[in-house]
Short mmCIF file of C-alpha atoms and ligand atoms in Angstrom, two decimals:
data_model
loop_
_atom_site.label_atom_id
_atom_site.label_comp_id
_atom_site.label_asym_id
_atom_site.label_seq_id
_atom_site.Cartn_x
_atom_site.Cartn_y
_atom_site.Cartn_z
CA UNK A 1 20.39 -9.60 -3.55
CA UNK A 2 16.91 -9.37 -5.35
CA UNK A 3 14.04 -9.95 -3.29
CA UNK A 4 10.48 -9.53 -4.04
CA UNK A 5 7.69 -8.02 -1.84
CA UNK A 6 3.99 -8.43 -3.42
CA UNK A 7 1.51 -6.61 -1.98
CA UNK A 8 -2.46 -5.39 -3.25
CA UNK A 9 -2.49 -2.26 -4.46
CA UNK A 10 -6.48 -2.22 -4.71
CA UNK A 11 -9.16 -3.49 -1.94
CA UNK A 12 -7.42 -7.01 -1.41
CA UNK A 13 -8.33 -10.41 -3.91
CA UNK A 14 -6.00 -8.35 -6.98
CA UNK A 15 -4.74 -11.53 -7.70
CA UNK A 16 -1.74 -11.73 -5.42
CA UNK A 17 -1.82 -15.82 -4.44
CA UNK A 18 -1.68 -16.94 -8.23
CA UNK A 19 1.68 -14.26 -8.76
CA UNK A 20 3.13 -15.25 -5.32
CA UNK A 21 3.22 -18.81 -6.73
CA UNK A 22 4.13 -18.18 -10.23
CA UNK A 23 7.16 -16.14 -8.59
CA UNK A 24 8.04 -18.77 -5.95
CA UNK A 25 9.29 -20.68 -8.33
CA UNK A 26 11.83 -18.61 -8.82
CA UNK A 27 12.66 -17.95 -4.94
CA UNK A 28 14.66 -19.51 -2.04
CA UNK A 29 11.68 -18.49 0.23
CA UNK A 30 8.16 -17.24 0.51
CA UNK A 31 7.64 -15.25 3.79
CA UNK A 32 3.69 -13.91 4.97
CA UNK A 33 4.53 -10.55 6.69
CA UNK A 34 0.59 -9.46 8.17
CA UNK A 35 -3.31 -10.60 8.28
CA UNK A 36 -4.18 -13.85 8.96
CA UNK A 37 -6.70 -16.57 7.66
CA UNK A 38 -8.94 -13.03 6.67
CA UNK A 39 -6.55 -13.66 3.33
CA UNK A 40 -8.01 -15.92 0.39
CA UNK A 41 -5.31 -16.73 -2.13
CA UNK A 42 -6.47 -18.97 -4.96
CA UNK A 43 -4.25 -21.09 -7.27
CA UNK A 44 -4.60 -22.63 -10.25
CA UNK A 45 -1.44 -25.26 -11.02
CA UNK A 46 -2.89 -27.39 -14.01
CA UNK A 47 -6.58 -27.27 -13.60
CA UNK A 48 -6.01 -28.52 -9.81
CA UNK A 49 -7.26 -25.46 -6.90
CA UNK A 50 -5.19 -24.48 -3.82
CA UNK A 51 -7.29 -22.36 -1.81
CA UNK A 52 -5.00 -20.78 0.89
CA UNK A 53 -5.44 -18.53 4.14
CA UNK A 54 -2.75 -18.63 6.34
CA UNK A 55 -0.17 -20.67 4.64
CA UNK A 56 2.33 -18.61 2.44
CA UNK A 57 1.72 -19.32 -1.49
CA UNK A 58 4.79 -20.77 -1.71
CA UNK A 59 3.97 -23.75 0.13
CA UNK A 60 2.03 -25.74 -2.87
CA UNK A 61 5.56 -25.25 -4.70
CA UNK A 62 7.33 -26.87 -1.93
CA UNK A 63 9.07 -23.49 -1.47
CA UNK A 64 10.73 -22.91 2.04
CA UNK A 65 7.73 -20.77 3.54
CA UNK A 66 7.51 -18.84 6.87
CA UNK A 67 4.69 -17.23 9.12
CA UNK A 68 6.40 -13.79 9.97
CA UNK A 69 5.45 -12.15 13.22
CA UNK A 70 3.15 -9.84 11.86
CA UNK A 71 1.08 -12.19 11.40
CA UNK A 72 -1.98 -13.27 14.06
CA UNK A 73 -2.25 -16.34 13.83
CA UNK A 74 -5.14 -19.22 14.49
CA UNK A 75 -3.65 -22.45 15.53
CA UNK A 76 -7.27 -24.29 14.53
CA UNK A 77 -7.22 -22.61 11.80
CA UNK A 78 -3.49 -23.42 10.98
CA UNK A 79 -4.23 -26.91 11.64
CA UNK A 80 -7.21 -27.09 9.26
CA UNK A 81 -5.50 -25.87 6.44
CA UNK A 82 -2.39 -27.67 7.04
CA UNK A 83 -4.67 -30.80 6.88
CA UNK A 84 -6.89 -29.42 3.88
CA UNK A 85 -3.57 -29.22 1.54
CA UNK A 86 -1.83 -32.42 2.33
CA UNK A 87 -4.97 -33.56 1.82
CA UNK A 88 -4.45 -32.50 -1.56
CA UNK A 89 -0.94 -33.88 -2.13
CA UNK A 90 1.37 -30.44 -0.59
CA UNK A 91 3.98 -31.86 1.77
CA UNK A 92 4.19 -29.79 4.70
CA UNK A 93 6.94 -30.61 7.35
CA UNK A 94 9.05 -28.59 9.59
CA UNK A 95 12.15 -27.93 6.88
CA UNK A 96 9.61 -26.51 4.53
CA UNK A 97 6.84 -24.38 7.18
CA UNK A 98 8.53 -21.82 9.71
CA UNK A 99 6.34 -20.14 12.31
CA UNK A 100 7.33 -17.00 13.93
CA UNK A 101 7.47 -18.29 17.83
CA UNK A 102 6.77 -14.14 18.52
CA UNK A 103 3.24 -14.45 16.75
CA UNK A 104 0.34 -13.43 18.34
CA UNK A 105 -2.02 -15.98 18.31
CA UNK A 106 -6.20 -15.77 17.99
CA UNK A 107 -8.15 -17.04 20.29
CA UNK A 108 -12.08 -18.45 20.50
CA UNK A 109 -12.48 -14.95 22.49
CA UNK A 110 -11.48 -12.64 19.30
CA UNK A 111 -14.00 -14.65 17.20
CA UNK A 112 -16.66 -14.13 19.49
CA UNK A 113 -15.84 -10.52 20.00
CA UNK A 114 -14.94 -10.09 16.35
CA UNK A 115 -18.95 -11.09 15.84
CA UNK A 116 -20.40 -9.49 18.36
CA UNK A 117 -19.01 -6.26 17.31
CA UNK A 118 -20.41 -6.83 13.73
CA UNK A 119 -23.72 -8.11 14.95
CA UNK A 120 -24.17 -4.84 17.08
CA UNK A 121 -23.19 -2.33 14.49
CA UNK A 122 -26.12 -3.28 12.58
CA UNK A 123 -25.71 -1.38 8.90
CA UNK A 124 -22.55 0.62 10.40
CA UNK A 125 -20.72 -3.04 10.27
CA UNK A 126 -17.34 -3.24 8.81
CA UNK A 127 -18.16 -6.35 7.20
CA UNK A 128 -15.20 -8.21 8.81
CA UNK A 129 -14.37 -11.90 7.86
CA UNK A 130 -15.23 -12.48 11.24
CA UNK A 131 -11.96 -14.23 11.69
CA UNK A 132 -10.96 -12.28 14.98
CA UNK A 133 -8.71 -10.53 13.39
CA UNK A 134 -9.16 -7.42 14.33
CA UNK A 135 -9.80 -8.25 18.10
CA UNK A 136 -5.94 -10.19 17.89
CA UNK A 137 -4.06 -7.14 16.69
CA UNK A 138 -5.75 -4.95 19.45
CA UNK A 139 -4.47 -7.22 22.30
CA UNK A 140 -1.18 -7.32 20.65
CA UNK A 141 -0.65 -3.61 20.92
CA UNK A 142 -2.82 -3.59 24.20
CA UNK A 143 0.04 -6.52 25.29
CA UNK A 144 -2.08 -8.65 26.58
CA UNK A 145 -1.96 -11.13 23.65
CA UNK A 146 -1.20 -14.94 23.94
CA UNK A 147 2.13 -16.14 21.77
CA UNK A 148 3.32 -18.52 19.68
CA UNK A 149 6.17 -19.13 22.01
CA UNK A 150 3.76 -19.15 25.20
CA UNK A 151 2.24 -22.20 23.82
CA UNK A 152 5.96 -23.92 25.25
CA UNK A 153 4.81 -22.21 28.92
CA UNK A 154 1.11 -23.38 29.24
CA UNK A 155 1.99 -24.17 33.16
CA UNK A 156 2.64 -20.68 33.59
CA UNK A 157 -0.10 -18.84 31.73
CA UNK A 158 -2.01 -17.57 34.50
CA UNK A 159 -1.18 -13.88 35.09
CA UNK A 160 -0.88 -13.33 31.27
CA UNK A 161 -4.22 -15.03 31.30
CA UNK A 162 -5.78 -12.77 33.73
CA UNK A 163 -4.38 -9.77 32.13
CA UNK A 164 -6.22 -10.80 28.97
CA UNK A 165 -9.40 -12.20 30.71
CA UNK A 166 -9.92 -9.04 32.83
CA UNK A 167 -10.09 -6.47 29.21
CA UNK A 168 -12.29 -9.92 27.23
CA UNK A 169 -14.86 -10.04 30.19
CA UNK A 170 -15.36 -6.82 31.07
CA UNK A 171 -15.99 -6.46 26.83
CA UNK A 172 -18.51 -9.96 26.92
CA UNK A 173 -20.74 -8.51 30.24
CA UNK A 174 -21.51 -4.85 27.58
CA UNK A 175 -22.93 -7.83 25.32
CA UNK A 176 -24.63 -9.81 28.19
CA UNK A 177 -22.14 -12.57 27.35
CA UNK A 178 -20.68 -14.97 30.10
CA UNK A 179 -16.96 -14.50 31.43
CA UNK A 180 -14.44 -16.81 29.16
CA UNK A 181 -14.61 -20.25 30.20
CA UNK A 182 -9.98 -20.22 30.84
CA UNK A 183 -10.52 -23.77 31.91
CA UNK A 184 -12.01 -24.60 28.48
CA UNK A 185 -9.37 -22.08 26.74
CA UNK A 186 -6.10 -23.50 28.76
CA UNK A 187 -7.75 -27.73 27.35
CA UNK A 188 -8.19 -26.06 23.77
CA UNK A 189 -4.64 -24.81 23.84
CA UNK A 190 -3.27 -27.85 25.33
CA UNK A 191 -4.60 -29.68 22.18
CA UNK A 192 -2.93 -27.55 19.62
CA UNK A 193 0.18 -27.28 21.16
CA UNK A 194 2.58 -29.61 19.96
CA UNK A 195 0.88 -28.91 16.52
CA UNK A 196 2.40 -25.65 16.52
CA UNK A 197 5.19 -25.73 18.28
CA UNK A 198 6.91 -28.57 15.53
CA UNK A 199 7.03 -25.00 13.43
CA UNK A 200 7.73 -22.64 15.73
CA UNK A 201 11.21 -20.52 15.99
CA UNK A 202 12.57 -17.41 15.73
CA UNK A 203 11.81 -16.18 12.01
CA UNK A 204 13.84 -13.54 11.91
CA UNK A 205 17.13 -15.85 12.36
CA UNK A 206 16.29 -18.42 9.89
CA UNK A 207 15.44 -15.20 7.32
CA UNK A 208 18.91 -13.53 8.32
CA UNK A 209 20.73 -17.06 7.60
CA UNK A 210 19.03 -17.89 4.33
CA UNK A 211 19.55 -13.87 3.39
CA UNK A 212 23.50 -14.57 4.08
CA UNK A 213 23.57 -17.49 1.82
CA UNK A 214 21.93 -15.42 -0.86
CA UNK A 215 18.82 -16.55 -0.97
CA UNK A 216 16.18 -15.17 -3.49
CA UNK A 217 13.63 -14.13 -0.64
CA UNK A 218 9.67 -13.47 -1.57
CA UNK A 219 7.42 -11.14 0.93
CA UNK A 220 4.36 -12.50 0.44
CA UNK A 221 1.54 -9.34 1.43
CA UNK A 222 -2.72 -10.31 2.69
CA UNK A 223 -5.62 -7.85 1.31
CA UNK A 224 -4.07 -4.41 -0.11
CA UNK A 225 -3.51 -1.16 0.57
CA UNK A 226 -6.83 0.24 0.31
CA UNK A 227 -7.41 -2.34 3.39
CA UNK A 228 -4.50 -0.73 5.29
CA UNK A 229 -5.22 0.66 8.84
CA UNK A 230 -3.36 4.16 8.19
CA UNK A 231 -3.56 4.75 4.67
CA UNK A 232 -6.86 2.60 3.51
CA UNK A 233 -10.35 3.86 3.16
CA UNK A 234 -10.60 3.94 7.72
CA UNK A 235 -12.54 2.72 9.58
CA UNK A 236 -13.31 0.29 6.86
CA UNK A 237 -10.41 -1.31 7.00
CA UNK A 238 -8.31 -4.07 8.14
CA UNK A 239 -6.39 -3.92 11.73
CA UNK A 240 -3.07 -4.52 10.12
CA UNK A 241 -0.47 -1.87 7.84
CA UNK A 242 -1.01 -3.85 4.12
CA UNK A 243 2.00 -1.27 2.76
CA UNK A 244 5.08 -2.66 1.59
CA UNK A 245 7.28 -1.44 4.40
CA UNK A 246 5.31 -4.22 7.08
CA UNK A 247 7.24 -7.04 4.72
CA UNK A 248 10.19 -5.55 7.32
CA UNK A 249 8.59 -5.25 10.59
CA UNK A 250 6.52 -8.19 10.36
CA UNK A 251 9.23 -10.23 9.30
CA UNK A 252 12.50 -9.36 11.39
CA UNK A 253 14.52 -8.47 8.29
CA UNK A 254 15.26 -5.10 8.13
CA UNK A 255 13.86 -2.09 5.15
CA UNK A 256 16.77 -2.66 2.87
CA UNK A 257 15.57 -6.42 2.40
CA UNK A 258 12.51 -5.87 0.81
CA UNK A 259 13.65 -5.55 -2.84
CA UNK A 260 11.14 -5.10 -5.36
CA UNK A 261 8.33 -3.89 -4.83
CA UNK A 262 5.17 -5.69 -6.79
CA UNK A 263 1.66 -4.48 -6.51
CA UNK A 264 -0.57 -6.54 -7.73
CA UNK A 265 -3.23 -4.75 -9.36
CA UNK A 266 -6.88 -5.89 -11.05
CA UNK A 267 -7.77 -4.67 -14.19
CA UNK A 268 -10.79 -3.67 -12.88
CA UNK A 269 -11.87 -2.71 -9.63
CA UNK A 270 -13.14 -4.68 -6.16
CA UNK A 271 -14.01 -4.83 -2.71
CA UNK A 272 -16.05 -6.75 -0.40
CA UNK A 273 -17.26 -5.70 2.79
CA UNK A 274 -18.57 -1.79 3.36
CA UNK A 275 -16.96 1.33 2.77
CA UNK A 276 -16.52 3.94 0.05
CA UNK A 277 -16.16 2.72 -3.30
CA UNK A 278 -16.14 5.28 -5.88
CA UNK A 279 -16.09 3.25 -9.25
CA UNK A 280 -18.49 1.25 -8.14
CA UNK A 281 -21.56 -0.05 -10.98
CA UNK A 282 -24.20 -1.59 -9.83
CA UNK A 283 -25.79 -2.18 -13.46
CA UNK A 284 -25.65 -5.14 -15.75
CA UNK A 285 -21.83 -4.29 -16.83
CA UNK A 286 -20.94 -4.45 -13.28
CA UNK A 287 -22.90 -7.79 -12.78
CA UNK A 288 -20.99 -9.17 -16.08
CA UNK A 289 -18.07 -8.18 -15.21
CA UNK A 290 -18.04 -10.02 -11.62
CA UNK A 291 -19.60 -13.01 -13.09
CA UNK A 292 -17.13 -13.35 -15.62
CA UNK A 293 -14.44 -12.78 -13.26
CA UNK A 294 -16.12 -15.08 -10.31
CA UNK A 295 -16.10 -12.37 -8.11
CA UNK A 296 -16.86 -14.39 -4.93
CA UNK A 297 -14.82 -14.35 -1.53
CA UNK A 298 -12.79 -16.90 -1.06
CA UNK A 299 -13.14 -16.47 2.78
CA UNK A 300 -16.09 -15.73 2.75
CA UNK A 301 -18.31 -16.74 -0.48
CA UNK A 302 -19.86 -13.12 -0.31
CA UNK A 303 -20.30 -11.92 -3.60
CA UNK A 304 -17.69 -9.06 -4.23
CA UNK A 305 -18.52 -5.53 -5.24
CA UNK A 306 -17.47 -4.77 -9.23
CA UNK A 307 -16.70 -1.59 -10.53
CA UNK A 308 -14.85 0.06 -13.91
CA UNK A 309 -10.23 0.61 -12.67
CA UNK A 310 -9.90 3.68 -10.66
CA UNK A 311 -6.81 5.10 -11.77
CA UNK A 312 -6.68 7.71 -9.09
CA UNK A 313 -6.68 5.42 -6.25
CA UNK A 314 -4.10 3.00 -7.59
CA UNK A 315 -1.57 5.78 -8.40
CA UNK A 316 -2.13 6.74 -4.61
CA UNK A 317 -1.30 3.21 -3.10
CA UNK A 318 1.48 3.03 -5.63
CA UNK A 319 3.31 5.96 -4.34
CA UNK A 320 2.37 5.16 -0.96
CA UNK A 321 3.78 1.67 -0.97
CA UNK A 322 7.18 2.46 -3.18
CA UNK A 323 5.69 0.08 -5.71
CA UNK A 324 8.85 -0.55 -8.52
CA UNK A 325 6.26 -2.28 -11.10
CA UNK A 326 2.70 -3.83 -11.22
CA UNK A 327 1.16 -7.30 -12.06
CA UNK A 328 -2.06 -6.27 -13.93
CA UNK A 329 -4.36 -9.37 -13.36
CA UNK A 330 -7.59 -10.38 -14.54
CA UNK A 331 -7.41 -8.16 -18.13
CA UNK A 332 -9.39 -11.32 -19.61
CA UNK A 333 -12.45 -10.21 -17.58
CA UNK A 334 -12.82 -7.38 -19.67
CA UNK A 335 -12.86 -9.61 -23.19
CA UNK A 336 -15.98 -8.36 -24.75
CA UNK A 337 -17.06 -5.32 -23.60
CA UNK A 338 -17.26 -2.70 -26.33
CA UNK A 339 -15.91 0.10 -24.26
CA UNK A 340 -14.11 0.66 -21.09
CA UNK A 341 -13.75 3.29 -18.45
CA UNK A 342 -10.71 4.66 -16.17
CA UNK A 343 -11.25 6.86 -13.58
CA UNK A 344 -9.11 9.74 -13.42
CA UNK A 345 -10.09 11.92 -11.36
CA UNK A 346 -12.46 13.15 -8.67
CA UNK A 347 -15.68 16.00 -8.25
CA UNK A 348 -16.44 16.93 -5.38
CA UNK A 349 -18.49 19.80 -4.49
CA UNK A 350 -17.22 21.57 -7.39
CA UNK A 351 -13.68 20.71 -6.64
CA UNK A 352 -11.36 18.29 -8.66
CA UNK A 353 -9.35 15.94 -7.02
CA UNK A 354 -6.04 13.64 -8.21
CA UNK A 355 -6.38 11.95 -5.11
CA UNK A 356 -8.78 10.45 -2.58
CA UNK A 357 -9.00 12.56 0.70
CA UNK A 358 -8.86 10.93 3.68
CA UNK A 359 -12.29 12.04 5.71
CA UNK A 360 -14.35 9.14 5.35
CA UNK A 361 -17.71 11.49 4.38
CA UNK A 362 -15.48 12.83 1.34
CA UNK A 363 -14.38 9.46 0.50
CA UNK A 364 -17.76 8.19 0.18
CA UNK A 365 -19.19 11.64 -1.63
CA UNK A 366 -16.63 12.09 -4.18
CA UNK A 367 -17.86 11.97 -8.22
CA UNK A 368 -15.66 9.33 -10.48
CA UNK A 369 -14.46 11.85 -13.34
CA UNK A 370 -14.37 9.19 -16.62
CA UNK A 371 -12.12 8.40 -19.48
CA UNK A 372 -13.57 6.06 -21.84
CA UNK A 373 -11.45 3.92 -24.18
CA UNK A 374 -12.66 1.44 -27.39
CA UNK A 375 -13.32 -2.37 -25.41
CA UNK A 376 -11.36 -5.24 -27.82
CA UNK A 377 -13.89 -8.67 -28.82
CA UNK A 378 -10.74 -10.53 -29.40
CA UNK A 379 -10.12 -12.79 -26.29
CA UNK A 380 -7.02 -12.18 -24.38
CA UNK A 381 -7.41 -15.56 -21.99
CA UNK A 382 -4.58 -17.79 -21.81
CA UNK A 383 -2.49 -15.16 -23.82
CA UNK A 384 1.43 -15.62 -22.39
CA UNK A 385 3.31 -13.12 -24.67
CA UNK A 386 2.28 -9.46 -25.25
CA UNK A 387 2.68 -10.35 -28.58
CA UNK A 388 -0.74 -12.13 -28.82
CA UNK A 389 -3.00 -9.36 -26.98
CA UNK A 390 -5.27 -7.07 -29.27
CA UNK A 391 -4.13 -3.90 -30.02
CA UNK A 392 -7.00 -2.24 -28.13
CA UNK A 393 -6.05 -4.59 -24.69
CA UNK A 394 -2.08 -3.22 -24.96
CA UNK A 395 -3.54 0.53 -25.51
CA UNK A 396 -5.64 -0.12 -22.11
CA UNK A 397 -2.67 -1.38 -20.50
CA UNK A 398 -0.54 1.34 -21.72
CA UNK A 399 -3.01 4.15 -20.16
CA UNK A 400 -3.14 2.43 -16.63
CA UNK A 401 0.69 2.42 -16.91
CA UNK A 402 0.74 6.45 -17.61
CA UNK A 403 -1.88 7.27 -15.53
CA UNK A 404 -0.65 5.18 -12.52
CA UNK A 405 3.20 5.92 -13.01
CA UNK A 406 4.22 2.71 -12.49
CA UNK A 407 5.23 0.40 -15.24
CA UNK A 408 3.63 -3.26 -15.54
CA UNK A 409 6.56 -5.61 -15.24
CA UNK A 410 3.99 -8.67 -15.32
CA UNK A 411 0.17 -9.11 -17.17
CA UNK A 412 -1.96 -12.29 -15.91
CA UNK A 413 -4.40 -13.62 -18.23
CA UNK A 414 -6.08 -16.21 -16.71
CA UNK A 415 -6.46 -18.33 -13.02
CA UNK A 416 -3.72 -20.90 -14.40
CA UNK A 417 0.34 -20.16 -13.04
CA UNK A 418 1.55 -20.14 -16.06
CA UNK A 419 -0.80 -17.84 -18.36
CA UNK A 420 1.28 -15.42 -17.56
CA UNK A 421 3.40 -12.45 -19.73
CA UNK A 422 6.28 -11.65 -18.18
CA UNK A 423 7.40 -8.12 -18.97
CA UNK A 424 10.29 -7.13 -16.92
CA UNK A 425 11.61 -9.65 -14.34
CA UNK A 426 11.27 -8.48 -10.64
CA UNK A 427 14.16 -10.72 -9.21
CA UNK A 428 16.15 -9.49 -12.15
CA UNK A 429 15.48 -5.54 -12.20
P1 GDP B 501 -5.78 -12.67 -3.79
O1 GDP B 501 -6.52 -12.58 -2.50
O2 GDP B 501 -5.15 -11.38 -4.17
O3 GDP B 501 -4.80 -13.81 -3.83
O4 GDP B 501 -6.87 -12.98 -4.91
P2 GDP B 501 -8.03 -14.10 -4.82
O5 GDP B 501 -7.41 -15.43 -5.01
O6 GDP B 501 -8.87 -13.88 -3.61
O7 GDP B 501 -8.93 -13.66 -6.04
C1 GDP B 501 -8.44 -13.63 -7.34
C2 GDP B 501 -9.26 -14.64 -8.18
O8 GDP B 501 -9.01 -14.41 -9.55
C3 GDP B 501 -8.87 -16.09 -7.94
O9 GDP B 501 -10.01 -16.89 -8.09
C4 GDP B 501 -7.85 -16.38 -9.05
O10 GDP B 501 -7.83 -17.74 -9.42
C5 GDP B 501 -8.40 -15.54 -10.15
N1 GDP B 501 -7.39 -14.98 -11.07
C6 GDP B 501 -6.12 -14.57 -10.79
N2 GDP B 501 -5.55 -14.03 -11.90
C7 GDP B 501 -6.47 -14.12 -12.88
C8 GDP B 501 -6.50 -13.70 -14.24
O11 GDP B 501 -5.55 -13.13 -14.78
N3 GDP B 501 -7.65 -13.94 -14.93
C9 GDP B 501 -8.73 -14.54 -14.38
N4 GDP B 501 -9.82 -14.72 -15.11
N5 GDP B 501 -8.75 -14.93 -13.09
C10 GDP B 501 -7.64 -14.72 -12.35
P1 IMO B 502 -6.90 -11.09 0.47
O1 IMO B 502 -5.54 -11.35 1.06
C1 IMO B 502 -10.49 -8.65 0.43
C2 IMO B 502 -11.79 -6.98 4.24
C3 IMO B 502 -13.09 -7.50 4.82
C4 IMO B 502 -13.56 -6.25 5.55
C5 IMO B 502 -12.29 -5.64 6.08
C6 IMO B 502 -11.99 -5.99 7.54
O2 IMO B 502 -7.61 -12.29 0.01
O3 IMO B 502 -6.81 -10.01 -0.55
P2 IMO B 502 -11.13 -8.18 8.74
O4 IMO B 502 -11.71 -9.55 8.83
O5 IMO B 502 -9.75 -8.16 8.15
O6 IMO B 502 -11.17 -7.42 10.05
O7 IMO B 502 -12.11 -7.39 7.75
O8 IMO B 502 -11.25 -6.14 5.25
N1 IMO B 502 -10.79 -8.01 3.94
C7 IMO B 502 -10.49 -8.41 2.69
N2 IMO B 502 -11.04 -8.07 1.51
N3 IMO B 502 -9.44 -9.49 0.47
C8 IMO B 502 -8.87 -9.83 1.66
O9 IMO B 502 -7.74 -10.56 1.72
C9 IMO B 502 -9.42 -9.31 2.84
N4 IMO B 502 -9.13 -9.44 4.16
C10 IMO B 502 -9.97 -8.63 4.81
O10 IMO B 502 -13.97 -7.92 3.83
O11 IMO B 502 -14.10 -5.34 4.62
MG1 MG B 503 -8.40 -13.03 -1.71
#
């Protein structure tokens, strides 16, 4: 068995929708294991771009794909994309799309809250997607959350609808907001319902009868593990666990499934949204660096935050996620410059640090401690064997691979699936 989980190892947008579809070519299946439509995954298939939220990568390959239950899930949402990419030629039909029937779903209430939240925090804000994301995975552990498979049971929705309407309402009056209109909710969910249900079933049977025919199975992760809710830069954060080991709860396969572990990492570094950022530049080498990598949400069109690869924090998520190799993406960004930096370390108040500490005051105070390397002018875009990078471009690769302790199985070189150098074969290894 070889399976494949990709996850971020940075603040999310590393890269991970263009490998997810350059590997599903190789798998059986494509599974999303946590997030939601918060996740932008952009793919370039000959010049033609798949923007995707919800939907595993693997769909635009016509790859068996499946919405595991860690997922919450937005059956407009759903819908819209579904419509967006047949729209653009994807065939999407029950044998290829499987829905977890145990997903929580998000509701018009988790968008509004999701907002309000935002809107009240002022310049303490998260900077959410505003997707209701975060609202969704608090009623799921609060169980009060509507299902998937509930969407079979609208008759009988009432008490679960209280349950849920009591906590919302009680939340809406702190914001001077009127009581959720459930007639309104129970029409809206009436609407979608069919939609849905065509996909819906239990995930975790359909993964355990593919997995017994020896399927090549692909865990598909959303942001990264800077994002995560334990082990990310908290409280700016997602609401779900980004790690590796989610690919097995949020799926219904078990830990031994998950196979290789990818991380897919950015030459440089990114975020969007608040929080502690370290590396961050906000000078013209930032600015040229996040034009010339288009450094704009998908999600979201905010423009994303640039700064120079932070060693330090990508060995962390690394070890914390089990990663077996990295995809280093984006290296053509750097084409150009005449020197580079790594971050290898961390002052702070007069201590050194090989690690990022977890109070969110220290996160945001500690110094960047700076190796600087010779840049290469020789372009590296569109390169698809190691062969043709510059010698200065392999030595920068070669440091983040000692200084993260992780090998690079795979090196993207461009937005297109197949500028890609493959290095050591994650189904194979
Ligand atoms: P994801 O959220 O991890 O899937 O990443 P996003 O799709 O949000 O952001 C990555 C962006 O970089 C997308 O626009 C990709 O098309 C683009 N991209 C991916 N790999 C490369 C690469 O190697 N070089 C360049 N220049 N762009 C890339
Ligand atoms: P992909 O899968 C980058 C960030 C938001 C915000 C924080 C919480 O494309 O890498 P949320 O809406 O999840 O409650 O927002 O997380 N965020 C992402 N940043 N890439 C993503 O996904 C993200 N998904 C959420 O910007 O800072
Ligand atoms: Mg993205």
């Amino acid at each position: 068995m070889a399976n494949v989980t990709v996850i971020g190892a940075q603040w999310g947008d590393e890269g991970k929708g263009k490998i997810v579809d350059w590997l599903a070519s190789r798998a059986d299946a494509v599974v999303r294991f946590q997030g939601g439509h918060n996740a932008g995954h952009t793919l370039v298939i000959d010049g033609k771009v798949f923007k995707l939220s919800l939907l595993p990568s693997g769909i635009v390959s016509g790859t068996m794909s499946m919405i595991g239950n860690g997922v919450v899930l937005d059956p407009w949402a759903l819908r819209d994309e579904v419509e967006k990419l047949e729209g653009q030629g994807v065939v999407i039909n029950d044998d290829n799309l499987a829905i977890a029937d145990n997903c929580p779903l998000i509701l018009p209430m988790h968008r509004d809250l999701d907002g309000l939240r935002e809107a009240a925090a002022g310049k303490g804000k998260i900077g959410t997607t505003g997707r209701g994301i975060g609202p969704a995975y608090e009623d799921k552990v609060g169980r009060r959350a509507i299902r998937v498979c509930d969407l079979a049971h609208l008759d009988s929705l009432d008490p679960q609808l209280d349950r849920l309407c009591a906590h919302h309402d009680a939340l809406r009056a702190g914001f001077d907001q009127p009581p959720v209109d459930r007639e309104a909710l129970i029409e809206e969910l009436r609407d979608i319902a069919d939609f849905v249900q065509r996909f819906a079933q239990p995930v975790w049977k359909r993964l355990k009868k593919v997995r017994k025919a020896g399927a090549k199975i692909l865990f598909e992760g959303a942001q990264g593990v800077l994002l995560d809710v334990d082990h990310g830069t908290y409280p700016f954060v997602t609401s779900s666990n980004t790690v590796s080991g989610t690919a097995a709860a949020g799926s219904g396969l078990g830990p031994n499934s998950t196979g290789f572990v990818l991380g897919i990492v950015k030459a440089y570094t990114t975020r969007v949204g608040s929080g502690p950022f370290p590396t961050e530049l906000d000078d013209e080498v930032g600015q040229g660096i996040g034009e010339r990598g288009h450094e704009f949400g998908t999600v979201t069109g905010r423009q994303r935050r640039v700064g120079w690869f932070d060693a330090v924090i990508v060995r962390q998520t690394c070890a914390i996620s089990g990663v077996t190799g990295i995809a280093l993406t984006k290296i053509d960004v750097l084409d150009g410059l005449d020197t580079v930096k790594i971050c290898t370390g961390y002052r702070l108040r007069g201590n050194v640090y090989d690690y990022l500490p977890s109070h969110a005051g220290e996160q945001a105070e500690v110094e960047p401690i700076y190796e600087e390397m010779d840049g290469w002018s020789e372009s590296t875009a569109g390169a698809r064997s190691f062969a043709d990078l510059p010698a200065n471009a392999i030595k920068y690769i070669q440091r983040v691979q000692e200084l993260i302790e992780c090998p690079v199985a795979l090196v993207s070189t461009s937005p297109e699936r197949d500028d890609t150098i493959l290095m050591r074969d994650p189904f194979v290894d």
